[in-house]
């Protein structure tokens, strides 16, 4: 199936509002509890998404256009959100994510990518050769992986509270493939 | 830990806006595609949530208050959403879900439940004895299980499109425990 950039953008444009609707002013019992040692709470995850907006997605799209496979992407610092979120409140992080996402989608539109550009190749430091459309689709799927994670982390807080119903609740049986 | 009704209500009150932010006017490539035969697309899932608002949660809370364990809950029809969603558009379903949820939360507040009520017992037709707080917590966790499912179903549409990145995307490795 042919890659459709507008479908990707439609999803990317919605994520800040989705997270704001879900998390803004929600009690900290939901937003600041994780799944145990060395796991992330929703607050941490928003910081991670901010770090991606700042250092990952558009930087890599530009690298593909500028250097192709000759210069690999800079590795992504998966712990970079600690710097992003230090001393900030969750509403501040949600606002910052929304602002950065809006700026990045404007920058993406400015690139004015054509179907031929979607096949342009870049080099991922671990995965090897990847294409522009794979990068852009991953940007959207990365939002979904963290929405999936947030819903799982929040459900975890009710693991005991739901009693015998946990047997019926799929999210309670997800073994945390997004960390 | 003591059960906190306000935490449950805070989450329940947000879900309609979360789903509206995510799904309203999103291309059908996201909202009307499922994970394969006999699986649900996001449109189906919203119909399922509507059916729960109409027939499940508050009906069961009232049954506990009126009959305790003497009269089991009516079984939940997991395919009832087909009747709910027939001939309707996704924006119509999102509006209907929001209206029903608002009404149900108003009805819940009218019950004016006190901490002693949270331990009141009812009888689930398959799970046996359950309590009021387990029922109410399950209502919220059920929202999360379906948000988890929606993000997984949507990510599935990009399973091939992301190329080698699928290895890094946890949601692509979730084996569909919420059907």
Tab-separated table of C-alpha atoms in Angstrom:
chain	number	residue	atom	x	y	z
A	1	UNK	CA	0.000	0.000	0.000
A	2	UNK	CA	1.254	3.447	-0.901
A	3	UNK	CA	2.450	5.569	1.986
A	4	UNK	CA	0.074	8.413	2.856
A	5	UNK	CA	1.762	11.312	4.662
A	6	UNK	CA	-1.549	12.984	5.497
A	7	UNK	CA	-2.656	9.944	7.549
A	8	UNK	CA	0.563	10.178	9.565
A	9	UNK	CA	0.171	13.907	10.133
A	10	UNK	CA	-3.497	13.503	11.125
A	11	UNK	CA	-2.436	11.243	13.979
A	12	UNK	CA	0.656	13.219	15.005
A	13	UNK	CA	-1.397	16.415	15.179
A	14	UNK	CA	-3.884	14.863	17.630
A	15	UNK	CA	-1.565	13.370	20.239
A	16	UNK	CA	-0.981	16.539	22.307
A	17	UNK	CA	-4.751	17.027	22.727
A	18	UNK	CA	-5.207	13.327	23.554
A	19	UNK	CA	-2.607	13.465	26.320
A	20	UNK	CA	-3.920	16.766	27.599
A	21	UNK	CA	-7.490	15.391	27.764
A	22	UNK	CA	-6.285	12.322	29.591
A	23	UNK	CA	-3.661	13.688	31.984
A	24	UNK	CA	-4.118	17.402	32.685
A	25	UNK	CA	-5.258	17.957	36.274
A	26	UNK	CA	-5.765	14.230	36.794
A	27	UNK	CA	-4.899	13.197	40.393
A	28	UNK	CA	-1.231	12.285	40.887
A	29	UNK	CA	-2.385	8.816	41.929
A	30	UNK	CA	-2.746	8.286	38.168
A	31	UNK	CA	-0.072	10.516	36.669
A	32	UNK	CA	2.901	10.020	38.998
A	33	UNK	CA	2.774	6.307	39.767
A	34	UNK	CA	4.678	3.786	37.702
A	35	UNK	CA	4.801	0.004	37.379
A	36	UNK	CA	7.670	-0.489	39.801
A	37	UNK	CA	11.365	0.237	40.047
A	38	UNK	CA	12.966	1.611	36.868
A	39	UNK	CA	9.636	1.987	35.070
A	40	UNK	CA	8.023	5.181	33.859
A	41	UNK	CA	4.945	7.009	35.104
A	42	UNK	CA	2.794	9.077	32.690
A	43	UNK	CA	4.721	12.225	33.732
A	44	UNK	CA	8.001	10.590	32.663
A	45	UNK	CA	6.501	9.465	29.366
A	46	UNK	CA	5.440	13.006	28.426
A	47	UNK	CA	9.023	14.102	29.120
A	48	UNK	CA	10.253	11.342	26.807
A	49	UNK	CA	7.903	12.510	24.054
A	50	UNK	CA	9.204	16.071	24.447
A	51	UNK	CA	12.772	14.858	24.128
A	52	UNK	CA	11.855	13.067	20.896
A	53	UNK	CA	10.342	16.236	19.467
A	54	UNK	CA	13.479	18.161	20.336
A	55	UNK	CA	16.180	15.761	19.224
A	56	UNK	CA	14.864	12.863	17.190
A	57	UNK	CA	12.188	12.963	14.506
A	58	UNK	CA	12.725	16.102	12.469
A	59	UNK	CA	16.487	15.978	13.025
A	60	UNK	CA	16.475	12.543	11.396
A	61	UNK	CA	14.205	13.597	8.537
A	62	UNK	CA	16.591	16.449	7.814
A	63	UNK	CA	19.597	14.105	8.057
A	64	UNK	CA	18.062	11.841	5.400
A	65	UNK	CA	17.509	14.787	3.071
A	66	UNK	CA	20.946	16.259	3.688
A	67	UNK	CA	23.194	13.217	3.948
A	68	UNK	CA	21.281	10.089	2.905
A	69	UNK	CA	23.075	6.992	4.101
A	70	UNK	CA	26.467	8.617	4.338
A	71	UNK	CA	25.987	10.026	7.839
A	72	UNK	CA	24.060	7.898	10.347
A	73	UNK	CA	21.472	9.410	12.691
A	74	UNK	CA	22.676	10.570	16.079
A	75	UNK	CA	21.692	7.946	18.685
A	76	UNK	CA	18.570	8.782	20.692
A	77	UNK	CA	19.138	9.292	24.407
A	78	UNK	CA	16.318	7.322	25.997
A	79	UNK	CA	16.968	8.928	29.357
A	80	UNK	CA	16.945	12.469	27.986
A	81	UNK	CA	13.495	13.114	29.438
A	82	UNK	CA	15.001	13.490	32.879
A	83	UNK	CA	16.537	16.751	31.738
A	84	UNK	CA	13.312	17.793	29.992
A	85	UNK	CA	11.051	17.258	32.961
A	86	UNK	CA	13.196	18.341	35.892
A	87	UNK	CA	11.471	20.988	38.013
A	88	UNK	CA	8.439	21.137	35.754
A	89	UNK	CA	4.790	20.355	36.354
A	90	UNK	CA	2.773	18.010	34.175
A	91	UNK	CA	0.668	20.862	32.698
A	92	UNK	CA	3.926	22.621	31.743
A	93	UNK	CA	5.178	19.467	30.018
A	94	UNK	CA	1.870	19.000	28.180
A	95	UNK	CA	2.020	22.589	26.933
A	96	UNK	CA	5.626	22.195	25.859
A	97	UNK	CA	4.903	18.958	24.008
A	98	UNK	CA	1.996	20.625	22.178
A	99	UNK	CA	4.134	23.610	21.191
A	100	UNK	CA	7.040	21.480	19.939
A	101	UNK	CA	4.734	19.133	18.014
A	102	UNK	CA	3.045	22.082	16.296
A	103	UNK	CA	6.434	23.536	15.345
A	104	UNK	CA	7.697	20.193	14.063
A	105	UNK	CA	4.622	19.540	11.935
A	106	UNK	CA	4.977	23.024	10.456
A	107	UNK	CA	8.627	22.235	9.673
A	108	UNK	CA	7.600	18.911	8.138
A	109	UNK	CA	5.089	20.665	5.870
A	110	UNK	CA	7.779	23.126	4.840
A	111	UNK	CA	9.879	20.219	3.533
A	112	UNK	CA	7.085	19.705	0.989
A	113	UNK	CA	7.891	16.011	0.626
A	114	UNK	CA	6.794	14.294	-2.592
A	115	UNK	CA	6.099	10.569	-3.048
A	116	UNK	CA	9.613	10.059	-4.422
A	117	UNK	CA	11.067	11.439	-1.193
A	118	UNK	CA	9.368	8.749	0.897
A	119	UNK	CA	11.808	6.151	-0.457
A	120	UNK	CA	14.901	8.224	0.344
A	121	UNK	CA	17.272	6.335	2.561
A	122	UNK	CA	19.090	7.127	5.749
A	123	UNK	CA	21.167	5.133	8.180
A	124	UNK	CA	20.041	4.230	11.670
A	125	UNK	CA	22.997	3.605	14.041
A	126	UNK	CA	21.612	0.189	15.086
A	127	UNK	CA	18.927	-0.790	12.556
A	128	UNK	CA	20.875	0.071	9.403
A	129	UNK	CA	19.188	1.384	6.280
A	130	UNK	CA	15.746	2.933	6.783
A	131	UNK	CA	13.558	5.103	4.584
A	132	UNK	CA	11.870	8.468	5.058
A	133	UNK	CA	8.389	6.891	5.116
A	134	UNK	CA	9.532	4.360	7.723
A	135	UNK	CA	10.824	7.223	9.869
A	136	UNK	CA	7.618	9.244	9.584
A	137	UNK	CA	5.380	6.220	10.213
A	138	UNK	CA	7.500	5.362	13.245
A	139	UNK	CA	7.015	8.858	14.624
A	140	UNK	CA	3.233	8.212	14.677
A	141	UNK	CA	3.531	4.609	15.881
A	142	UNK	CA	5.824	5.846	18.662
A	143	UNK	CA	2.986	8.089	19.881
A	144	UNK	CA	0.724	5.026	19.896
A	145	UNK	CA	3.267	2.872	21.721
A	146	UNK	CA	3.368	5.429	24.507
A	147	UNK	CA	-0.412	5.868	24.622
A	148	UNK	CA	-0.546	2.082	24.933
A	149	UNK	CA	2.044	2.285	27.704
A	150	UNK	CA	0.273	5.108	29.571
A	151	UNK	CA	-3.031	3.211	29.576
A	152	UNK	CA	-1.213	0.136	30.878
A	153	UNK	CA	0.670	2.040	33.600
A	154	UNK	CA	-2.540	3.702	34.764
A	155	UNK	CA	-4.469	0.416	34.773
A	156	UNK	CA	-1.666	-1.103	36.853
A	157	UNK	CA	-2.656	1.233	39.715
A	158	UNK	CA	-6.001	-0.612	39.877
A	159	UNK	CA	-4.599	-4.128	39.600
A	160	UNK	CA	-5.731	-5.032	43.129
A	161	UNK	CA	-8.663	-2.624	43.305
A	162	UNK	CA	-10.633	-4.352	40.538
A	163	UNK	CA	-10.592	-7.685	42.407
A	164	UNK	CA	-11.646	-10.725	40.337
A	165	UNK	CA	-12.423	-8.584	37.273
A	166	UNK	CA	-8.708	-8.414	36.460
A	167	UNK	CA	-9.231	-11.728	34.645
A	168	UNK	CA	-11.409	-9.923	32.084
A	169	UNK	CA	-9.296	-6.794	31.659
A	170	UNK	CA	-6.828	-7.295	28.851
A	171	UNK	CA	-4.666	-4.372	29.864
A	172	UNK	CA	-3.860	-6.161	33.145
A	173	UNK	CA	-2.320	-9.000	31.149
A	174	UNK	CA	-0.043	-6.865	28.984
A	175	UNK	CA	3.489	-7.757	29.909
A	176	UNK	CA	5.016	-4.354	29.422
A	177	UNK	CA	6.685	-4.500	26.043
A	178	UNK	CA	6.889	-0.693	25.984
A	179	UNK	CA	9.249	0.435	28.695
B	1	UNK	CA	-4.955	1.294	50.283
B	2	UNK	CA	-8.353	2.886	50.857
B	3	UNK	CA	-10.559	3.139	47.799
B	4	UNK	CA	-10.901	6.710	46.499
B	5	UNK	CA	-14.068	7.281	44.465
B	6	UNK	CA	-12.931	10.705	43.262
B	7	UNK	CA	-9.883	9.178	41.533
B	8	UNK	CA	-12.176	6.796	39.660
B	9	UNK	CA	-14.565	9.568	38.645
B	10	UNK	CA	-11.675	11.814	37.519
B	11	UNK	CA	-10.657	9.170	35.007
B	12	UNK	CA	-14.170	8.192	33.915
B	13	UNK	CA	-15.026	11.837	33.272
B	14	UNK	CA	-12.071	12.263	30.906
B	15	UNK	CA	-12.481	9.281	28.600
B	16	UNK	CA	-15.060	10.800	26.214
B	17	UNK	CA	-12.766	13.794	25.545
B	18	UNK	CA	-9.759	11.491	25.130
B	19	UNK	CA	-11.525	9.404	22.498
B	20	UNK	CA	-12.914	12.471	20.790
B	21	UNK	CA	-9.443	14.075	20.613
B	22	UNK	CA	-7.995	10.888	19.210
B	23	UNK	CA	-10.672	9.677	16.795
B	24	UNK	CA	-12.991	12.480	15.660
B	25	UNK	CA	-12.412	13.275	11.983
B	26	UNK	CA	-9.363	11.009	11.870
B	27	UNK	CA	-9.052	9.257	8.465
B	28	UNK	CA	-10.934	5.945	8.248
B	29	UNK	CA	-7.582	4.272	7.554
B	30	UNK	CA	-7.145	4.598	11.327
B	31	UNK	CA	-10.677	4.376	12.701
B	32	UNK	CA	-12.268	1.638	10.584
B	33	UNK	CA	-9.484	-0.907	10.246
B	34	UNK	CA	-9.102	-3.769	12.684
B	35	UNK	CA	-6.456	-6.410	13.441
B	36	UNK	CA	-7.983	-9.103	11.228
B	37	UNK	CA	-11.059	-11.280	11.102
B	38	UNK	CA	-13.313	-11.120	14.157
B	39	UNK	CA	-11.371	-8.262	15.724
B	40	UNK	CA	-12.602	-4.763	16.481
B	41	UNK	CA	-11.719	-1.451	14.891
B	42	UNK	CA	-11.826	1.783	16.952
B	43	UNK	CA	-15.365	2.451	15.638
B	44	UNK	CA	-16.527	-0.914	17.051
B	45	UNK	CA	-14.840	-0.218	20.377
B	46	UNK	CA	-16.679	3.079	20.857
B	47	UNK	CA	-19.940	1.176	20.217
B	48	UNK	CA	-18.910	-1.336	22.880
B	49	UNK	CA	-18.245	1.469	25.373
B	50	UNK	CA	-21.704	2.936	24.642
B	51	UNK	CA	-23.309	-0.429	25.267
B	52	UNK	CA	-21.549	-0.638	28.624
B	53	UNK	CA	-22.837	2.800	29.613
B	54	UNK	CA	-26.369	1.788	28.704
B	55	UNK	CA	-26.578	-1.675	30.204
B	56	UNK	CA	-23.682	-2.496	32.490
B	57	UNK	CA	-22.025	-0.204	34.995
B	58	UNK	CA	-24.734	1.809	36.693
B	59	UNK	CA	-27.249	-1.032	36.348
B	60	UNK	CA	-24.863	-3.210	38.350
B	61	UNK	CA	-24.167	-0.521	40.955
B	62	UNK	CA	-27.906	-0.191	41.470
B	63	UNK	CA	-28.319	-3.969	41.644
B	64	UNK	CA	-25.752	-4.120	44.458
B	65	UNK	CA	-27.596	-1.424	46.409
B	66	UNK	CA	-31.029	-2.955	45.822
B	67	UNK	CA	-30.395	-6.687	46.015
B	68	UNK	CA	-26.873	-7.334	47.316
B	69	UNK	CA	-25.845	-10.899	46.569
B	70	UNK	CA	-29.384	-12.232	46.320
B	71	UNK	CA	-29.866	-11.321	42.661
B	72	UNK	CA	-26.873	-11.709	40.314
B	73	UNK	CA	-26.030	-9.072	37.679
B	74	UNK	CA	-27.534	-9.548	34.239
B	75	UNK	CA	-24.833	-10.946	31.926
B	76	UNK	CA	-23.153	-8.358	29.680
B	77	UNK	CA	-23.730	-8.824	25.958
B	78	UNK	CA	-20.271	-8.350	24.476
B	79	UNK	CA	-21.700	-8.066	20.992
B	80	UNK	CA	-24.303	-5.475	21.930
B	81	UNK	CA	-22.299	-2.739	20.256
B	82	UNK	CA	-23.451	-3.944	16.856
B	83	UNK	CA	-26.931	-2.661	17.699
B	84	UNK	CA	-25.509	0.550	19.146
B	85	UNK	CA	-23.417	1.469	16.149
B	86	UNK	CA	-25.542	0.330	13.218
B	87	UNK	CA	-26.133	3.137	10.741
B	88	UNK	CA	-24.229	5.672	12.811
B	89	UNK	CA	-21.108	7.692	12.117
B	90	UNK	CA	-18.141	7.772	14.451
B	91	UNK	CA	-18.792	11.420	15.479
B	92	UNK	CA	-22.360	10.399	16.392
B	93	UNK	CA	-21.054	7.528	18.522
B	94	UNK	CA	-18.509	9.786	20.237
B	95	UNK	CA	-21.258	12.293	21.069
B	96	UNK	CA	-23.531	9.541	22.362
B	97	UNK	CA	-20.789	8.059	24.521
B	98	UNK	CA	-20.056	11.501	26.013
B	99	UNK	CA	-23.733	12.137	26.762
B	100	UNK	CA	-24.280	8.728	28.385
B	101	UNK	CA	-21.102	8.984	30.450
B	102	UNK	CA	-22.119	12.425	31.741
B	103	UNK	CA	-25.546	11.103	32.688
B	104	UNK	CA	-24.095	8.045	34.390
B	105	UNK	CA	-21.595	10.050	36.426
B	106	UNK	CA	-24.408	12.360	37.514
B	107	UNK	CA	-26.426	9.292	38.566
B	108	UNK	CA	-23.399	7.920	40.421
B	109	UNK	CA	-23.018	11.186	42.337
B	110	UNK	CA	-26.712	11.069	43.215
B	111	UNK	CA	-26.145	7.729	44.944
B	112	UNK	CA	-23.956	9.664	47.402
B	113	UNK	CA	-21.899	6.581	48.236
B	114	UNK	CA	-20.074	6.557	51.565
B	115	UNK	CA	-16.922	4.558	52.394
B	116	UNK	CA	-19.076	1.842	54.011
B	117	UNK	CA	-20.924	1.383	50.708
B	118	UNK	CA	-17.704	0.500	48.864
B	119	UNK	CA	-17.608	-2.871	50.632
B	120	UNK	CA	-21.212	-3.765	49.760
B	121	UNK	CA	-21.371	-7.005	47.884
B	122	UNK	CA	-23.062	-8.142	44.716
B	123	UNK	CA	-22.970	-11.283	42.638
B	124	UNK	CA	-21.382	-11.504	39.221
B	125	UNK	CA	-22.862	-14.324	37.093
B	126	UNK	CA	-19.411	-15.799	36.366
B	127	UNK	CA	-16.956	-14.252	38.863
B	128	UNK	CA	-19.085	-14.694	41.997
B	129	UNK	CA	-19.007	-12.214	44.852
B	130	UNK	CA	-17.690	-8.750	44.014
B	131	UNK	CA	-17.833	-5.423	45.841
B	132	UNK	CA	-19.044	-1.963	44.898
B	133	UNK	CA	-15.495	-0.561	44.843
B	134	UNK	CA	-14.342	-3.424	42.591
B	135	UNK	CA	-17.197	-2.629	40.202
B	136	UNK	CA	-16.421	1.096	40.087
B	137	UNK	CA	-12.662	0.549	39.700
B	138	UNK	CA	-13.381	-1.920	36.895
B	139	UNK	CA	-15.478	0.676	35.096
B	140	UNK	CA	-12.378	2.942	34.935
B	141	UNK	CA	-9.944	0.108	34.163
B	142	UNK	CA	-12.293	-1.000	31.380
B	143	UNK	CA	-11.871	2.432	29.775
B	144	UNK	CA	-8.094	1.946	30.001
B	145	UNK	CA	-8.238	-1.563	28.565
B	146	UNK	CA	-10.004	-0.187	25.517
B	147	UNK	CA	-7.686	2.806	25.169
B	148	UNK	CA	-4.859	0.270	25.283
B	149	UNK	CA	-6.664	-1.774	22.633
B	150	UNK	CA	-7.387	1.233	20.375
B	151	UNK	CA	-3.732	2.296	20.418
B	152	UNK	CA	-2.707	-1.266	19.570
B	153	UNK	CA	-5.258	-1.623	16.742
B	154	UNK	CA	-4.162	1.696	15.252
B	155	UNK	CA	-0.465	0.828	15.519
B	156	UNK	CA	-1.212	-2.472	13.768
B	157	UNK	CA	-2.075	-0.495	10.621
B	158	UNK	CA	1.584	0.612	10.500
B	159	UNK	CA	3.110	-2.775	11.262
B	160	UNK	CA	4.717	-2.989	7.811
B	161	UNK	CA	5.045	0.745	7.210
B	162	UNK	CA	7.526	1.288	10.050
B	163	UNK	CA	9.973	-1.238	8.577
B	164	UNK	CA	12.775	-2.345	10.932
B	165	UNK	CA	11.630	0.045	13.683
B	166	UNK	CA	8.891	-2.414	14.662
B	167	UNK	CA	11.538	-4.109	16.814
B	168	UNK	CA	11.648	-1.007	19.037
B	169	UNK	CA	7.900	-0.321	19.203
B	170	UNK	CA	6.414	-2.125	22.185
B	171	UNK	CA	2.858	-1.791	20.935
B	172	UNK	CA	3.741	-3.955	17.934
B	173	UNK	CA	4.609	-6.790	20.312
B	174	UNK	CA	1.401	-6.708	22.334
B	175	UNK	CA	-0.381	-9.963	21.688
B	176	UNK	CA	-3.912	-8.661	21.852
B	177	UNK	CA	-5.142	-9.576	25.287
B	178	UNK	CA	-8.004	-7.107	24.932
B	179	UNK	CA	-10.286	-8.287	22.191
